[in-house]
Amino acid sequence: MTMAEANLEPERSERLRTTLGRLSVAWQDLREGIAMRELWIFLGWRDVRKHYRRSVIGPFWLTLSMGIMVGSLGFLYSQIFGTDISTYLPFLAVGFILWGYISGTITAACNVFSGAAASIRQIRLPFSVYIYQFVWSQLINLSHNFLIYFIVLVLFSIPIGWSVFLFLPAMALYILNGVFFVMILGPLCARFRDIPMIVGSIVQVIFFMTPILWSAEQIPDRVAFVALNPFYHFIEIARDPLLGGTGTLTNWLACVGMTIVLGVIATLFFARFRSRIAYWA
């Protein structure tokens, strides 16, 4: 070992100890947040209710507007694509419901900490409480929109079997990725306030590039274009079981792999910048 390498050893050891210390604090934050589940469950319900205060049907306005959108686009695009509406409309409805949850989670994740700035500065709570509160409120909104799926299920007599329960592990992956997105985008957007607009624009573009209005089978010669789209895989692992299928092994492996990678990145990012959130928010 040269003298230069020997001088670098203490520095490397110090960096490693610092990183491990930050990871330990981040994990403690996440665990403490889970232990305070009664708080963030209540706050999540309150978030949904306060947006529809004095409204007659409350959050079901989201369901109504999405139902009208799905019905109109289903009739229009089934004619454009020359597809039987009894096949196309359920495909479109489930895709819209799932995309609404995914896109809503990503875009709103940008404002989790900046939107809770007053509470962060006044009350000492684990930052993960705000993360879990947000993800829980998104799940509540998703549950309202699922009324459209049950209506479509009855109207078109969609045959479903035991494979429908594959929707549960798919939702588990959705929830995990929602938490990971907030762990990255929450602090990042609190620091750089232009990023939410950039994220919103990117999500709008991705919508048209993801098989929601159209089917992946319609572009067989461009299979790589679809296969490399991560949102396609996440849509399929939930949409296919809800329509009587199972999703392909490729879809599931891709989603599990991306969840692991995103989880590692999110944990390291949250550990690195967690201590600065209160100053940025």
PDB file of N, CA and C in Angstrom, residues 58-130:
ATOM      1  N   GLY A  58     -69.086  14.403  -2.642  1.00  0.00           N
ATOM      2  CA  GLY A  58     -67.700  14.321  -2.201  1.00  0.00           C
ATOM      3  C   GLY A  58     -66.751  13.789  -3.258  1.00  0.00           C
ATOM      4  N   PRO A  59     -65.859  12.865  -2.851  1.00  0.00           N
ATOM      5  CA  PRO A  59     -64.838  12.369  -3.777  1.00  0.00           C
ATOM      6  C   PRO A  59     -65.402  11.574  -4.947  1.00  0.00           C
ATOM      7  N   PHE A  60     -66.692  11.252  -4.889  1.00  0.00           N
ATOM      8  CA  PHE A  60     -67.283  10.521  -6.011  1.00  0.00           C
ATOM      9  C   PHE A  60     -67.411  11.405  -7.262  1.00  0.00           C
ATOM     10  N   TRP A  61     -67.127  12.719  -7.109  1.00  0.00           N
ATOM     11  CA  TRP A  61     -67.027  13.565  -8.300  1.00  0.00           C
ATOM     12  C   TRP A  61     -65.892  13.070  -9.193  1.00  0.00           C
ATOM     13  N   LEU A  62     -64.804  12.600  -8.582  1.00  0.00           N
ATOM     14  CA  LEU A  62     -63.713  12.017  -9.358  1.00  0.00           C
ATOM     15  C   LEU A  62     -64.184  10.798 -10.129  1.00  0.00           C
ATOM     16  N   THR A  63     -64.972   9.961  -9.451  1.00  0.00           N
ATOM     17  CA  THR A  63     -65.493   8.750 -10.082  1.00  0.00           C
ATOM     18  C   THR A  63     -66.428   9.103 -11.224  1.00  0.00           C
ATOM     19  N   LEU A  64     -67.292  10.092 -10.991  1.00  0.00           N
ATOM     20  CA  LEU A  64     -68.247  10.488 -12.022  1.00  0.00           C
ATOM     21  C   LEU A  64     -67.549  11.038 -13.255  1.00  0.00           C
ATOM     22  N   SER A  65     -66.568  11.929 -13.046  1.00  0.00           N
ATOM     23  CA  SER A  65     -65.868  12.514 -14.185  1.00  0.00           C
ATOM     24  C   SER A  65     -65.063  11.464 -14.940  1.00  0.00           C
ATOM     25  N   MET A  66     -64.418  10.539 -14.211  1.00  0.00           N
ATOM     26  CA  MET A  66     -63.677   9.478 -14.883  1.00  0.00           C
ATOM     27  C   MET A  66     -64.611   8.527 -15.613  1.00  0.00           C
ATOM     28  N   GLY A  67     -65.772   8.250 -15.028  1.00  0.00           N
ATOM     29  CA  GLY A  67     -66.744   7.378 -15.690  1.00  0.00           C
ATOM     30  C   GLY A  67     -67.238   7.969 -16.997  1.00  0.00           C
ATOM     31  N   ILE A  68     -67.521   9.268 -17.002  1.00  0.00           N
ATOM     32  CA  ILE A  68     -67.960   9.935 -18.226  1.00  0.00           C
ATOM     33  C   ILE A  68     -66.848   9.912 -19.275  1.00  0.00           C
ATOM     34  N   MET A  69     -65.610  10.166 -18.820  1.00  0.00           N
ATOM     35  CA  MET A  69     -64.472  10.142 -19.725  1.00  0.00           C
ATOM     36  C   MET A  69     -64.281   8.757 -20.338  1.00  0.00           C
ATOM     37  N   VAL A  70     -64.337   7.725 -19.511  1.00  0.00           N
ATOM     38  CA  VAL A  70     -64.143   6.353 -19.991  1.00  0.00           C
ATOM     39  C   VAL A  70     -65.243   5.958 -20.965  1.00  0.00           C
ATOM     40  N   GLY A  71     -66.485   6.285 -20.614  1.00  0.00           N
ATOM     41  CA  GLY A  71     -67.595   5.936 -21.499  1.00  0.00           C
ATOM     42  C   GLY A  71     -67.489   6.623 -22.851  1.00  0.00           C
ATOM     43  N   SER A  72     -67.151   7.908 -22.850  1.00  0.00           N
ATOM     44  CA  SER A  72     -67.052   8.669 -24.104  1.00  0.00           C
ATOM     45  C   SER A  72     -65.899   8.173 -24.970  1.00  0.00           C
ATOM     46  N   LEU A  73     -64.708   8.035 -24.345  1.00  0.00           N
ATOM     47  CA  LEU A  73     -63.548   7.579 -25.106  1.00  0.00           C
ATOM     48  C   LEU A  73     -63.696   6.122 -25.534  1.00  0.00           C
ATOM     49  N   GLY A  74     -64.331   5.323 -24.695  1.00  0.00           N
ATOM     50  CA  GLY A  74     -64.539   3.921 -25.061  1.00  0.00           C
ATOM     51  C   GLY A  74     -65.385   3.782 -26.314  1.00  0.00           C
ATOM     52  N   PHE A  75     -66.458   4.554 -26.387  1.00  0.00           N
ATOM     53  CA  PHE A  75     -67.319   4.502 -27.580  1.00  0.00           C
ATOM     54  C   PHE A  75     -66.579   5.044 -28.799  1.00  0.00           C
ATOM     55  N   LEU A  76     -65.855   6.169 -28.633  1.00  0.00           N
ATOM     56  CA  LEU A  76     -65.167   6.801 -29.759  1.00  0.00           C
ATOM     57  C   LEU A  76     -64.049   5.922 -30.302  1.00  0.00           C
ATOM     58  N   TYR A  77     -63.140   5.473 -29.415  1.00  0.00           N
ATOM     59  CA  TYR A  77     -61.967   4.739 -29.883  1.00  0.00           C
ATOM     60  C   TYR A  77     -62.285   3.314 -30.313  1.00  0.00           C
ATOM     61  N   SER A  78     -63.359   2.749 -29.803  1.00  0.00           N
ATOM     62  CA  SER A  78     -63.751   1.429 -30.300  1.00  0.00           C
ATOM     63  C   SER A  78     -64.171   1.521 -31.766  1.00  0.00           C
ATOM     64  N   GLN A  79     -64.752   2.678 -32.150  1.00  0.00           N
ATOM     65  CA  GLN A  79     -65.113   2.898 -33.557  1.00  0.00           C
ATOM     66  C   GLN A  79     -63.871   3.180 -34.394  1.00  0.00           C
ATOM     67  N   ILE A  80     -62.954   3.976 -33.850  1.00  0.00           N
ATOM     68  CA  ILE A  80     -61.734   4.310 -34.593  1.00  0.00           C
ATOM     69  C   ILE A  80     -60.888   3.067 -34.840  1.00  0.00           C
ATOM     70  N   PHE A  81     -60.735   2.236 -33.795  1.00  0.00           N
ATOM     71  CA  PHE A  81     -59.898   1.038 -33.910  1.00  0.00           C
ATOM     72  C   PHE A  81     -60.647  -0.150 -34.508  1.00  0.00           C
ATOM     73  N   GLY A  82     -61.949   0.023 -34.691  1.00  0.00           N
ATOM     74  CA  GLY A  82     -62.737  -1.091 -35.230  1.00  0.00           C
ATOM     75  C   GLY A  82     -62.794  -2.271 -34.280  1.00  0.00           C
ATOM     76  N   THR A  83     -62.891  -1.991 -32.974  1.00  0.00           N
ATOM     77  CA  THR A  83     -62.886  -3.020 -31.944  1.00  0.00           C
ATOM     78  C   THR A  83     -64.251  -3.113 -31.289  1.00  0.00           C
ATOM     79  N   ASP A  84     -64.621  -4.321 -30.896  1.00  0.00           N
ATOM     80  CA  ASP A  84     -65.882  -4.530 -30.197  1.00  0.00           C
ATOM     81  C   ASP A  84     -65.856  -3.765 -28.878  1.00  0.00           C
ATOM     82  N   ILE A  85     -66.877  -2.953 -28.640  1.00  0.00           N
ATOM     83  CA  ILE A  85     -66.890  -2.106 -27.450  1.00  0.00           C
ATOM     84  C   ILE A  85     -66.925  -2.937 -26.175  1.00  0.00           C
ATOM     85  N   SER A  86     -67.487  -4.141 -26.226  1.00  0.00           N
ATOM     86  CA  SER A  86     -67.549  -4.999 -25.034  1.00  0.00           C
ATOM     87  C   SER A  86     -66.164  -5.497 -24.635  1.00  0.00           C
ATOM     88  N   THR A  87     -65.221  -5.469 -25.564  1.00  0.00           N
ATOM     89  CA  THR A  87     -63.832  -5.843 -25.269  1.00  0.00           C
ATOM     90  C   THR A  87     -62.997  -4.624 -24.948  1.00  0.00           C
ATOM     91  N   TYR A  88     -63.223  -3.550 -25.727  1.00  0.00           N
ATOM     92  CA  TYR A  88     -62.375  -2.375 -25.588  1.00  0.00           C
ATOM     93  C   TYR A  88     -62.688  -1.553 -24.343  1.00  0.00           C
ATOM     94  N   LEU A  89     -63.969  -1.385 -24.018  1.00  0.00           N
ATOM     95  CA  LEU A  89     -64.332  -0.512 -22.902  1.00  0.00           C
ATOM     96  C   LEU A  89     -63.809  -1.031 -21.555  1.00  0.00           C
ATOM     97  N   PRO A  90     -63.930  -2.327 -21.240  1.00  0.00           N
ATOM     98  CA  PRO A  90     -63.313  -2.799 -19.982  1.00  0.00           C
ATOM     99  C   PRO A  90     -61.796  -2.601 -19.959  1.00  0.00           C
ATOM    100  N   PHE A  91     -61.142  -2.852 -21.098  1.00  0.00           N
ATOM    101  CA  PHE A  91     -59.699  -2.646 -21.210  1.00  0.00           C
ATOM    102  C   PHE A  91     -59.342  -1.190 -20.925  1.00  0.00           C
ATOM    103  N   LEU A  92     -60.094  -0.277 -21.522  1.00  0.00           N
ATOM    104  CA  LEU A  92     -59.844   1.152 -21.332  1.00  0.00           C
ATOM    105  C   LEU A  92     -60.161   1.589 -19.905  1.00  0.00           C
ATOM    106  N   ALA A  93     -61.266   1.104 -19.360  1.00  0.00           N
ATOM    107  CA  ALA A  93     -61.702   1.526 -18.025  1.00  0.00           C
ATOM    108  C   ALA A  93     -60.670   1.158 -16.965  1.00  0.00           C
ATOM    109  N   VAL A  94     -60.217  -0.098 -16.977  1.00  0.00           N
ATOM    110  CA  VAL A  94     -59.236  -0.534 -15.978  1.00  0.00           C
ATOM    111  C   VAL A  94     -57.916   0.208 -16.172  1.00  0.00           C
ATOM    112  N   GLY A  95     -57.515   0.394 -17.424  1.00  0.00           N
ATOM    113  CA  GLY A  95     -56.281   1.129 -17.703  1.00  0.00           C
ATOM    114  C   GLY A  95     -56.355   2.558 -17.202  1.00  0.00           C
ATOM    115  N   PHE A  96     -57.494   3.211 -17.391  1.00  0.00           N
ATOM    116  CA  PHE A  96     -57.665   4.586 -16.931  1.00  0.00           C
ATOM    117  C   PHE A  96     -57.626   4.674 -15.408  1.00  0.00           C
ATOM    118  N   ILE A  97     -58.279   3.727 -14.753  1.00  0.00           N
ATOM    119  CA  ILE A  97     -58.294   3.735 -13.286  1.00  0.00           C
ATOM    120  C   ILE A  97     -56.880   3.594 -12.732  1.00  0.00           C
ATOM    121  N   LEU A  98     -56.146   2.635 -13.268  1.00  0.00           N
ATOM    122  CA  LEU A  98     -54.792   2.392 -12.784  1.00  0.00           C
ATOM    123  C   LEU A  98     -53.853   3.541 -13.128  1.00  0.00           C
ATOM    124  N   TRP A  99     -53.998   4.070 -14.345  1.00  0.00           N
ATOM    125  CA  TRP A  99     -53.145   5.191 -14.728  1.00  0.00           C
ATOM    126  C   TRP A  99     -53.448   6.418 -13.874  1.00  0.00           C
ATOM    127  N   GLY A 100     -54.715   6.617 -13.535  1.00  0.00           N
ATOM    128  CA  GLY A 100     -55.066   7.743 -12.680  1.00  0.00           C
ATOM    129  C   GLY A 100     -54.366   7.666 -11.338  1.00  0.00           C
ATOM    130  N   TYR A 101     -54.263   6.449 -10.798  1.00  0.00           N
ATOM    131  CA  TYR A 101     -53.565   6.268  -9.529  1.00  0.00           C
ATOM    132  C   TYR A 101     -52.059   6.492  -9.694  1.00  0.00           C
ATOM    133  N   ILE A 102     -51.475   5.883 -10.723  1.00  0.00           N
ATOM    134  CA  ILE A 102     -50.027   5.990 -10.921  1.00  0.00           C
ATOM    135  C   ILE A 102     -49.612   7.435 -11.195  1.00  0.00           C
ATOM    136  N   SER A 103     -50.267   8.065 -12.158  1.00  0.00           N
ATOM    137  CA  SER A 103     -49.893   9.433 -12.516  1.00  0.00           C
ATOM    138  C   SER A 103     -50.182  10.406 -11.375  1.00  0.00           C
ATOM    139  N   GLY A 104     -51.310  10.202 -10.688  1.00  0.00           N
ATOM    140  CA  GLY A 104     -51.638  11.071  -9.568  1.00  0.00           C
ATOM    141  C   GLY A 104     -50.626  10.953  -8.442  1.00  0.00           C
ATOM    142  N   THR A 105     -50.162   9.718  -8.202  1.00  0.00           N
ATOM    143  CA  THR A 105     -49.162   9.504  -7.153  1.00  0.00           C
ATOM    144  C   THR A 105     -47.846  10.193  -7.499  1.00  0.00           C
ATOM    145  N   ILE A 106     -47.411  10.050  -8.746  1.00  0.00           N
ATOM    146  CA  ILE A 106     -46.115  10.616  -9.149  1.00  0.00           C
ATOM    147  C   ILE A 106     -46.151  12.142  -9.116  1.00  0.00           C
ATOM    148  N   THR A 107     -47.184  12.732  -9.697  1.00  0.00           N
ATOM    149  CA  THR A 107     -47.237  14.197  -9.776  1.00  0.00           C
ATOM    150  C   THR A 107     -47.465  14.826  -8.400  1.00  0.00           C
ATOM    151  N   ALA A 108     -48.348  14.238  -7.596  1.00  0.00           N
ATOM    152  CA  ALA A 108     -48.623  14.810  -6.274  1.00  0.00           C
ATOM    153  C   ALA A 108     -47.507  14.538  -5.281  1.00  0.00           C
ATOM    154  N   ALA A 109     -46.691  13.509  -5.546  1.00  0.00           N
ATOM    155  CA  ALA A 109     -45.568  13.212  -4.652  1.00  0.00           C
ATOM    156  C   ALA A 109     -44.602  14.386  -4.564  1.00  0.00           C
ATOM    157  N   CYS A 110     -44.583  15.206  -5.602  1.00  0.00           N
ATOM    158  CA  CYS A 110     -43.668  16.350  -5.631  1.00  0.00           C
ATOM    159  C   CYS A 110     -43.976  17.361  -4.527  1.00  0.00           C
ATOM    160  N   ASN A 111     -45.221  17.393  -4.065  1.00  0.00           N
ATOM    161  CA  ASN A 111     -45.632  18.442  -3.126  1.00  0.00           C
ATOM    162  C   ASN A 111     -45.875  17.930  -1.709  1.00  0.00           C
ATOM    163  N   VAL A 112     -45.452  16.712  -1.421  1.00  0.00           N
ATOM    164  CA  VAL A 112     -45.732  16.135  -0.108  1.00  0.00           C
ATOM    165  C   VAL A 112     -45.090  16.954   1.008  1.00  0.00           C
ATOM    166  N   PHE A 113     -43.818  17.239   0.895  1.00  0.00           N
ATOM    167  CA  PHE A 113     -43.127  17.963   1.967  1.00  0.00           C
ATOM    168  C   PHE A 113     -43.316  19.471   1.868  1.00  0.00           C
ATOM    169  N   SER A 114     -43.304  19.996   0.661  1.00  0.00           N
ATOM    170  CA  SER A 114     -43.514  21.442   0.521  1.00  0.00           C
ATOM    171  C   SER A 114     -44.931  21.829   0.928  1.00  0.00           C
ATOM    172  N   GLY A 115     -45.896  20.947   0.677  1.00  0.00           N
ATOM    173  CA  GLY A 115     -47.272  21.227   1.077  1.00  0.00           C
ATOM    174  C   GLY A 115     -47.493  21.113   2.574  1.00  0.00           C
ATOM    175  N   ALA A 116     -46.630  20.371   3.247  1.00  0.00           N
ATOM    176  CA  ALA A 116     -46.749  20.196   4.700  1.00  0.00           C
ATOM    177  C   ALA A 116     -45.699  21.015   5.438  1.00  0.00           C
ATOM    178  N   ALA A 117     -45.221  22.079   4.810  1.00  0.00           N
ATOM    179  CA  ALA A 117     -44.122  22.868   5.384  1.00  0.00           C
ATOM    180  C   ALA A 117     -44.447  23.401   6.770  1.00  0.00           C
ATOM    181  N   ALA A 118     -45.665  23.908   6.970  1.00  0.00           N
ATOM    182  CA  ALA A 118     -46.033  24.482   8.269  1.00  0.00           C
ATOM    183  C   ALA A 118     -45.988  23.424   9.371  1.00  0.00           C
ATOM    184  N   SER A 119     -46.521  22.246   9.072  1.00  0.00           N
ATOM    185  CA  SER A 119     -46.525  21.169  10.074  1.00  0.00           C
ATOM    186  C   SER A 119     -45.110  20.682  10.358  1.00  0.00           C
ATOM    187  N   ILE A 120     -44.288  20.593   9.316  1.00  0.00           N
ATOM    188  CA  ILE A 120     -42.912  20.113   9.493  1.00  0.00           C
ATOM    189  C   ILE A 120     -42.128  21.042  10.404  1.00  0.00           C
ATOM    190  N   ARG A 121     -42.369  22.346  10.278  1.00  0.00           N
ATOM    191  CA  ARG A 121     -41.616  23.310  11.083  1.00  0.00           C
ATOM    192  C   ARG A 121     -42.140  23.421  12.518  1.00  0.00           C
ATOM    193  N   GLN A 122     -43.413  23.080  12.734  1.00  0.00           N
ATOM    194  CA  GLN A 122     -44.015  23.291  14.048  1.00  0.00           C
ATOM    195  C   GLN A 122     -44.083  22.022  14.895  1.00  0.00           C
ATOM    196  N   ILE A 123     -44.183  20.866  14.250  1.00  0.00           N
ATOM    197  CA  ILE A 123     -44.381  19.614  14.990  1.00  0.00           C
ATOM    198  C   ILE A 123     -43.253  18.647  14.646  1.00  0.00           C
ATOM    199  N   ARG A 124     -42.679  18.049  15.648  1.00  0.00           N
ATOM    200  CA  ARG A 124     -41.609  17.082  15.426  1.00  0.00           C
ATOM    201  C   ARG A 124     -42.228  15.699  15.195  1.00  0.00           C
ATOM    202  N   LEU A 125     -42.238  15.278  13.949  1.00  0.00           N
ATOM    203  CA  LEU A 125     -42.769  13.973  13.567  1.00  0.00           C
ATOM    204  C   LEU A 125     -41.795  13.306  12.601  1.00  0.00           C
ATOM    205  N   PRO A 126     -41.810  11.983  12.530  1.00  0.00           N
ATOM    206  CA  PRO A 126     -41.014  11.316  11.481  1.00  0.00           C
ATOM    207  C   PRO A 126     -41.494  11.777  10.109  1.00  0.00           C
ATOM    208  N   PHE A 127     -40.577  12.049   9.217  1.00  0.00           N
ATOM    209  CA  PHE A 127     -40.974  12.490   7.877  1.00  0.00           C
ATOM    210  C   PHE A 127     -41.779  11.415   7.155  1.00  0.00           C
ATOM    211  N   SER A 128     -41.583  10.175   7.539  1.00  0.00           N
ATOM    212  CA  SER A 128     -42.323   9.096   6.890  1.00  0.00           C
ATOM    213  C   SER A 128     -43.823   9.171   7.167  1.00  0.00           C
ATOM    214  N   VAL A 129     -44.228   9.845   8.232  1.00  0.00           N
ATOM    215  CA  VAL A 129     -45.657  10.017   8.510  1.00  0.00           C
ATOM    216  C   VAL A 129     -46.330  10.728   7.341  1.00  0.00           C
ATOM    217  N   TYR A 130     -45.668  11.755   6.797  1.00  0.00           N
ATOM    218  CA  TYR A 130     -46.227  12.495   5.671  1.00  0.00           C
ATOM    219  C   TYR A 130     -46.244  11.628   4.413  1.00  0.00           C
TER     220      TYR A 130
END
